[in-house]
Short mmCIF file of C-alpha atoms and ligand atoms in Angstrom, two decimals:
data_model
loop_
_atom_site.label_atom_id
_atom_site.label_comp_id
_atom_site.label_asym_id
_atom_site.label_seq_id
_atom_site.Cartn_x
_atom_site.Cartn_y
_atom_site.Cartn_z
CA MET H 1 -14.36 -46.97 -31.54
CA ILE H 2 -16.29 -44.52 -29.61
CA GLN H 3 -13.00 -43.17 -28.02
CA GLU H 4 -11.30 -42.74 -31.30
CA LYS H 5 -14.59 -40.88 -32.72
CA ILE H 6 -14.31 -38.75 -29.73
CA ASN H 7 -10.67 -37.96 -30.29
CA GLN H 8 -10.99 -36.96 -33.83
CA TYR H 9 -14.28 -35.17 -33.22
CA THR H 10 -12.35 -32.93 -30.36
CA GLU H 11 -9.89 -31.87 -32.71
CA GLU H 12 -12.33 -31.00 -35.35
CA ILE H 13 -14.31 -28.71 -32.44
CA ASN H 14 -10.97 -27.32 -31.28
CA VAL H 15 -9.82 -26.05 -34.60
CA PHE H 16 -13.50 -24.78 -35.84
CA PRO H 17 -12.65 -21.10 -35.98
CA GLY H 18 -16.66 -19.82 -36.03
CA GLY H 19 -18.13 -17.78 -38.59
CA ASP H 20 -21.36 -16.45 -39.59
CA ALA H 21 -24.77 -17.37 -38.21
CA ALA H 22 -25.07 -20.04 -40.61
CA ALA H 23 -21.64 -21.72 -39.96
CA VAL H 24 -22.42 -21.68 -36.29
CA GLU H 25 -25.87 -23.19 -37.20
CA ALA H 26 -24.16 -26.07 -39.20
CA PHE H 27 -21.83 -26.63 -36.32
CA ARG H 28 -24.93 -26.98 -33.97
CA ILE H 29 -26.63 -29.25 -36.36
CA LYS H 30 -23.46 -31.64 -37.13
CA TYR H 31 -22.81 -32.38 -33.33
CA LEU H 32 -25.62 -31.17 -31.32
CA GLY H 33 -28.67 -31.78 -33.59
CA THR H 34 -31.24 -34.13 -32.89
CA ARG H 35 -29.71 -36.55 -35.43
CA GLY H 36 -26.18 -35.18 -35.06
CA LEU H 37 -22.89 -37.03 -33.88
CA ILE H 38 -23.02 -36.61 -30.55
CA LYS H 39 -26.55 -38.41 -30.40
CA ASP H 40 -24.89 -41.10 -32.75
CA LEU H 41 -22.16 -41.57 -29.95
CA PHE H 42 -24.77 -42.17 -27.14
CA ASP H 43 -26.65 -44.47 -29.75
CA GLU H 44 -23.45 -46.42 -29.72
CA PHE H 45 -22.96 -46.26 -26.22
CA LYS H 46 -26.00 -47.83 -25.40
CA SER H 47 -24.71 -51.36 -26.87
CA ALA H 48 -21.33 -50.96 -25.22
CA THR H 49 -20.01 -53.81 -22.62
CA PRO H 50 -20.77 -52.75 -19.08
CA GLU H 51 -17.07 -52.58 -18.55
CA GLU H 52 -16.46 -49.95 -21.47
CA LYS H 53 -19.24 -48.00 -20.10
CA ARG H 54 -17.70 -47.56 -17.02
CA SER H 55 -14.74 -45.86 -18.45
CA LEU H 56 -16.59 -43.98 -21.36
CA GLY H 57 -19.45 -42.61 -19.46
CA LYS H 58 -17.27 -39.75 -18.24
CA VAL H 59 -15.48 -39.03 -21.33
CA LEU H 60 -18.46 -38.89 -23.45
CA ASN H 61 -20.04 -36.30 -21.13
CA GLU H 62 -17.17 -34.23 -21.32
CA PHE H 63 -17.29 -34.41 -25.02
CA LYS H 64 -20.66 -33.22 -24.80
CA LYS H 65 -19.83 -30.43 -22.53
CA LEU H 66 -16.74 -29.29 -24.89
CA ALA H 67 -19.07 -29.29 -28.03
CA GLU H 68 -21.93 -27.09 -25.91
CA GLU H 69 -19.38 -24.61 -24.90
CA LYS H 70 -17.84 -24.32 -28.03
CA TYR H 71 -21.26 -23.88 -29.59
CA GLN H 72 -22.02 -21.16 -26.89
CA ALA H 73 -18.36 -19.30 -27.73
CA VAL H 74 -19.03 -19.29 -31.61
CA LYS H 75 -22.79 -18.13 -31.30
CA GLU H 76 -21.62 -15.30 -29.04
CA ARG H 77 -18.81 -14.17 -31.30
CA SER H 78 -20.98 -14.29 -34.41
CA GLU H 79 -23.89 -12.22 -32.82
CA THR H 80 -21.57 -9.54 -31.31
CA GLY H 81 -19.51 -9.54 -34.72
CA GLY H 82 -16.19 -10.57 -33.18
CA PRO H 83 -13.40 -11.92 -35.37
CA ALA H 84 -13.88 -15.46 -36.31
CA GLN H 85 -11.11 -17.59 -34.24
CA THR H 86 -8.01 -18.72 -36.20
CA ASP H 87 -4.90 -20.56 -35.12
CA LEU H 88 -3.02 -17.22 -35.07
CA PRO H 89 -2.48 -15.73 -32.04
CA ASP H 90 -4.22 -11.82 -31.85
CA LEU H 91 -1.15 -9.57 -32.03
CA THR H 92 -3.53 -6.95 -31.32
CA LEU H 93 -4.11 -7.92 -27.91
CA PRO H 94 -2.25 -6.26 -25.15
CA GLY H 95 0.96 -8.30 -23.63
CA GLU H 96 1.16 -9.81 -20.49
CA SER H 97 2.86 -7.49 -17.88
CA LEU H 98 5.43 -8.61 -15.72
CA VAL H 99 5.04 -8.72 -12.16
CA GLU H 100 8.16 -6.67 -10.85
CA GLY H 101 9.51 -7.85 -7.29
CA ALA H 102 10.60 -5.16 -4.93
CA ARG H 103 13.35 -5.09 -2.01
CA HIS H 104 11.76 -5.74 1.43
CA PRO H 105 12.02 -2.72 3.18
CA LEU H 106 14.41 -4.19 5.93
CA GLN H 107 16.59 -5.19 3.22
CA LEU H 108 16.57 -1.37 1.84
CA VAL H 109 17.12 0.43 5.20
CA ARG H 110 19.85 -2.38 6.18
CA LYS H 111 21.82 -1.59 2.70
CA GLU H 112 21.52 2.17 3.76
CA ILE H 113 23.25 1.37 7.18
CA VAL H 114 25.74 -0.67 5.77
CA GLU H 115 26.46 2.02 3.03
CA ILE H 116 26.94 4.84 5.61
CA PHE H 117 29.67 2.80 7.59
CA LYS H 118 31.67 1.65 4.68
CA LYS H 119 32.32 4.96 4.00
CA LEU H 120 33.91 5.32 7.42
CA GLY H 121 36.01 2.45 6.56
CA PHE H 122 33.78 -0.25 8.14
CA THR H 123 33.82 -3.61 6.59
CA VAL H 124 30.80 -6.25 6.85
CA ALA H 125 31.11 -9.39 8.95
CA GLU H 126 28.70 -12.56 9.38
CA GLY H 127 28.15 -15.33 11.64
CA PRO H 128 26.06 -18.37 12.60
CA GLU H 129 22.60 -17.72 13.86
CA ILE H 130 22.80 -21.04 16.07
CA GLU H 131 25.33 -19.89 18.50
CA ASP H 132 27.14 -21.49 21.70
CA ASP H 133 27.13 -19.92 25.31
CA TRP H 134 30.55 -18.80 24.73
CA HIS H 135 30.28 -16.62 21.69
CA ASN H 136 26.60 -15.41 23.10
CA PHE H 137 27.19 -15.05 26.28
CA THR H 138 29.97 -15.85 28.44
CA ALA H 139 33.02 -14.30 26.29
CA LEU H 140 31.21 -11.05 26.47
CA ASN H 141 31.24 -11.08 30.28
CA PHE H 142 27.73 -12.53 31.12
CA PRO H 143 28.92 -14.77 34.01
CA LEU H 144 26.95 -17.95 34.37
CA GLU H 145 23.69 -17.50 36.55
CA HIS H 146 24.48 -13.70 36.02
CA PRO H 147 21.04 -12.04 36.09
CA ALA H 148 21.89 -9.93 32.82
CA ARG H 149 21.35 -13.22 30.89
CA ASP H 150 17.89 -12.91 31.63
CA MET H 151 18.01 -9.26 30.14
CA GLN H 152 17.83 -11.30 26.90
CA ASP H 153 14.84 -14.18 26.46
CA THR H 154 17.00 -17.07 25.02
CA PHE H 155 15.66 -19.76 22.64
CA PHE H 156 17.69 -22.43 23.77
CA ILE H 157 18.40 -25.62 21.25
CA ARG H 158 20.09 -27.70 23.91
CA LYS H 159 20.81 -26.69 27.66
CA GLY H 160 23.35 -28.05 29.88
CA GLY H 161 27.13 -28.07 30.19
CA ASN H 162 27.35 -26.66 26.61
CA ASP H 163 24.36 -24.57 26.03
CA ILE H 164 23.61 -24.03 22.34
CA ALA H 165 20.94 -21.38 21.65
CA LEU H 166 19.81 -19.14 18.84
CA ARG H 167 22.15 -15.96 19.06
CA THR H 168 20.03 -13.01 20.78
CA HIS H 169 22.49 -10.29 19.25
CA THR H 170 24.91 -10.25 16.72
CA SER H 171 27.76 -9.29 19.67
CA SER H 172 28.54 -12.88 19.02
CA VAL H 173 30.02 -12.05 15.69
CA GLN H 174 32.16 -9.69 17.33
CA VAL H 175 33.56 -12.39 19.21
CA ARG H 176 34.49 -14.54 16.52
CA MET H 177 35.88 -11.71 14.79
CA MET H 178 38.25 -10.48 17.57
CA GLU H 179 39.16 -14.39 18.12
CA SER H 180 40.56 -14.95 15.04
CA GLY H 181 41.97 -12.04 13.66
CA LYS H 182 44.41 -9.22 15.21
CA PRO H 183 43.36 -5.50 16.04
CA PRO H 184 42.69 -3.22 14.22
CA PHE H 185 38.98 -4.17 14.07
CA ARG H 186 36.77 -2.07 12.09
CA ALA H 187 33.41 -3.86 11.16
CA ILE H 188 29.68 -3.97 11.24
CA MET H 189 27.55 -7.11 11.85
CA PRO H 190 24.22 -7.12 10.30
CA GLY H 191 21.89 -10.43 10.92
CA ARG H 192 18.79 -11.99 11.95
CA VAL H 193 18.57 -12.50 16.17
CA TYR H 194 16.04 -14.42 17.92
CA ARG H 195 14.55 -13.49 21.38
CA ASN H 196 11.70 -15.63 23.04
CA GLU H 197 8.89 -12.98 23.37
CA ALA H 198 5.43 -13.15 22.69
CA ILE H 199 4.70 -11.81 19.01
CA SER H 200 2.79 -8.40 18.99
CA ALA H 201 2.83 -4.88 17.27
CA ARG H 202 5.63 -4.15 19.59
CA ALA H 203 7.72 -7.42 19.77
CA HIS H 204 8.71 -10.23 17.93
CA CYS H 205 10.39 -13.68 18.33
CA PHE H 206 13.16 -12.79 15.61
CA PHE H 207 14.43 -9.44 14.53
CA HIS H 208 17.31 -7.84 12.58
CA GLN H 209 20.48 -6.01 14.12
CA VAL H 210 23.40 -4.28 13.06
CA GLU H 211 26.10 -4.00 15.62
CA GLY H 212 29.55 -2.47 15.39
CA LEU H 213 32.70 -2.86 16.54
CA TYR H 214 36.02 -0.55 16.42
CA VAL H 215 38.87 -1.73 18.35
CA ASP H 216 42.40 -0.37 17.87
CA GLU H 217 45.03 1.68 20.14
CA ASN H 218 43.79 4.92 21.54
CA VAL H 219 40.24 4.24 20.82
CA SER H 220 38.12 6.70 22.92
CA PHE H 221 34.29 7.36 24.05
CA ALA H 222 34.73 10.81 21.76
CA ASP H 223 35.38 8.46 18.75
CA LEU H 224 32.48 6.54 19.42
CA LYS H 225 30.26 9.83 19.67
CA GLN H 226 31.65 11.03 16.51
CA THR H 227 31.18 8.02 14.77
CA LEU H 228 27.33 7.54 15.66
CA TYR H 229 26.86 11.08 15.06
CA TYR H 230 28.13 10.95 11.62
CA PHE H 231 25.96 8.10 11.15
CA VAL H 232 22.75 9.64 12.30
CA GLN H 233 23.53 12.63 9.99
CA GLU H 234 23.72 10.58 7.18
CA LEU H 235 20.79 8.69 7.87
CA TYR H 236 18.23 10.97 8.90
CA GLY H 237 19.69 14.33 7.53
CA GLU H 238 21.91 17.20 8.80
CA GLY H 239 20.89 18.72 12.16
CA THR H 240 19.54 15.84 13.34
CA LYS H 241 20.16 15.67 17.70
CA VAL H 242 21.67 13.09 19.36
CA ARG H 243 22.09 12.35 23.05
CA PHE H 244 23.68 9.83 25.24
CA ARG H 245 21.78 8.17 28.29
CA PRO H 246 23.83 6.26 30.92
CA SER H 247 22.96 2.61 30.45
CA TYR H 248 24.32 -1.30 31.19
CA PHE H 249 25.48 -3.66 29.21
CA PRO H 250 27.76 -6.52 30.36
CA PHE H 251 30.31 -6.35 27.48
CA THR H 252 30.58 -2.25 27.69
CA GLU H 253 31.77 -0.26 30.21
CA PRO H 254 30.89 2.68 30.28
CA SER H 255 27.56 1.95 28.60
CA ALA H 256 25.17 4.36 26.81
CA GLU H 257 21.87 4.50 24.64
CA MET H 258 21.52 7.05 22.26
CA ASP H 259 18.42 8.83 21.55
CA VAL H 260 17.92 10.80 18.21
CA SER H 261 15.39 13.75 17.51
CA CYS H 262 12.31 12.29 16.35
CA SER H 263 13.21 12.24 12.58
CA ILE H 264 8.88 12.43 12.25
CA CYS H 265 7.85 15.56 13.85
CA LYS H 266 11.69 16.71 14.06
CA GLY H 267 11.51 17.09 18.03
CA ALA H 268 7.76 18.70 18.06
CA GLY H 269 6.21 15.44 19.81
CA CYS H 270 4.38 13.00 17.98
CA GLN H 271 2.80 9.58 18.41
CA MET H 272 6.13 7.94 17.48
CA CYS H 273 8.25 9.75 19.89
CA LYS H 274 5.42 9.51 22.43
CA TYR H 275 5.61 13.40 22.40
CA SER H 276 9.19 13.52 23.89
CA GLY H 277 10.93 14.55 20.82
CA TRP H 278 13.29 11.83 21.16
CA VAL H 279 13.48 8.27 20.15
CA GLU H 280 16.13 5.82 21.02
CA ILE H 281 17.79 3.92 18.50
CA LEU H 282 20.66 1.90 19.83
CA GLY H 283 22.87 0.74 22.63
CA CYS H 284 26.55 1.49 22.76
CA GLY H 285 29.80 1.57 24.96
CA MET H 286 33.38 0.85 25.37
CA VAL H 287 34.15 -2.58 25.18
CA ASP H 288 34.98 -3.89 28.52
CA PRO H 289 38.39 -4.83 28.83
CA ASN H 290 37.45 -8.30 30.21
CA VAL H 291 35.62 -9.14 26.80
CA LEU H 292 38.98 -8.00 24.81
CA GLU H 293 41.00 -10.26 27.23
CA ASN H 294 38.68 -13.45 26.55
CA CYS H 295 39.01 -13.16 23.04
CA GLY H 296 42.81 -12.78 23.50
CA ILE H 297 43.50 -8.97 22.96
CA ASP H 298 45.74 -7.06 25.27
CA SER H 299 43.59 -4.73 27.09
CA ASN H 300 46.66 -2.65 28.06
CA VAL H 301 47.46 -1.93 24.59
CA TYR H 302 43.97 -1.94 22.60
CA THR H 303 40.78 -0.27 23.39
CA GLY H 304 37.41 -0.46 21.57
CA PHE H 305 33.76 0.76 21.32
CA ALA H 306 30.96 -1.28 20.14
CA PHE H 307 27.07 -0.37 19.19
CA GLY H 308 23.76 -2.26 18.24
CA MET H 309 20.77 -1.53 16.52
CA GLY H 310 17.44 -2.87 15.44
CA ILE H 311 16.94 -2.43 11.62
CA GLU H 312 13.11 -3.02 12.16
CA ARG H 313 12.95 0.02 14.72
CA ILE H 314 15.01 2.55 12.16
CA THR H 315 12.70 1.03 9.44
CA ASN H 316 9.81 1.96 11.65
CA LEU H 317 10.73 5.31 12.25
CA LYS H 318 11.82 5.94 8.69
CA TYR H 319 8.54 4.68 7.27
CA GLU H 320 6.12 5.26 10.01
CA ILE H 321 5.18 1.82 10.44
CA ARG H 322 3.59 1.00 13.59
CA ASP H 323 3.27 -3.06 13.62
CA LEU H 324 6.22 -5.12 13.67
CA ARG H 325 4.18 -8.14 12.40
CA LEU H 326 4.34 -6.71 8.80
CA PHE H 327 7.49 -7.12 8.21
CA SER H 328 7.32 -11.06 8.39
CA GLU H 329 3.73 -11.77 6.96
CA ASN H 330 4.55 -11.24 3.24
CA ASP H 331 1.86 -9.33 2.17
CA VAL H 332 2.20 -7.99 -1.09
CA ARG H 333 0.24 -4.73 -0.58
CA PHE H 334 2.68 -3.86 2.41
CA LEU H 335 5.73 -4.82 0.60
CA LYS H 336 5.07 -3.29 -2.69
CA GLN H 337 4.85 0.49 -0.92
CA PHE H 338 8.78 0.76 -0.68
CA GLY H 339 9.74 1.30 -4.44
CA THR H 340 10.81 -1.10 -6.86
CA GLU H 341 14.48 -1.12 -6.65
CA ILE H 342 15.39 -4.62 -7.53
CA VAL H 343 18.95 -4.45 -7.48
N1 LIG W 401 23.95 -6.40 22.28
C1 LIG W 401 23.16 -5.34 22.48
C2 LIG W 401 21.65 -5.71 22.40
O1 LIG W 401 21.35 -6.44 21.55
C3 LIG W 401 23.12 -4.15 22.07
C4 LIG W 401 24.68 -3.27 21.82
C5 LIG W 401 25.86 -3.75 21.08
C6 LIG W 401 24.92 -2.66 23.23
C7 LIG W 401 27.10 -3.11 21.50
C8 LIG W 401 26.41 -2.06 23.48
C9 LIG W 401 27.10 -2.58 22.67
O2 LIG W 401 20.90 -5.05 23.01
#
């Protein structure tokens, strides 16, 4: 009985549009007055069975709160002269604006890199993030127990006769590509890679790379230099200088690291380039003949070059970001700063 009345009154209260002071006062007297309907309900409640009381008490109190709140609302509106509430939505209210998403800065830069290499005829290749020892290390000329394996702090998933690990670089995709096809190869391999590093502003346990591979007859170090030179002019603008420093990677010989003139201070010296005017952006070299042979390619006929860069590093330089952790924290205040391009 009580429940049915509550249902009925609730409906009436919900549709009550409010009105002038007299209408509001009538509402108060009807529901909340000393001889009002709620008083009646509480009287009726007193004679309910203990069992009914248990379930009805809460409902009754909630109903009373609803009536009180409605009364406060319509009273306020009648005093401030606001419009009476009707069932129709108020079409003069401003609409709800849509929250627009945006591309992640790493995605924007990845896209930019891919577009540049596409102009040179490079295709995009991808491969698994969980790799076996062969594709991540052995085929790339890292002999077992060779100290070069320590250059990359690896997350092993299974260690033993047949190691399984999170790939430490996307060079593994180059191996897969060479094994399963025939030269010429001209592709870039963007993707996420993992290294067992303590997380800080300057290091993270995962990051993103774009590696590249070009294998054909007569590919030379001059081709490597010209390709990367073109890439840098496109990425950082005409006039960006490059320099190559000798380096070591097991899978390339000779190997080099490439620096570009600091895009922020244009070589004058700033915090980003540690006042040297140069920043290192990638590693590269001529594919070691052993790697070609490991992948079934005749190293007497074919030569190739390879390179690899970290997308985070390039993005940091482009947007002057100084803390790698920002990329994976998903703080929208950070993410919203990179344009709203969503395609
Ligand atoms: N694989 C290297 C790295 O992750 C980068 C690299 C790729 C260097 C190709 C030379 C040639 O550090």
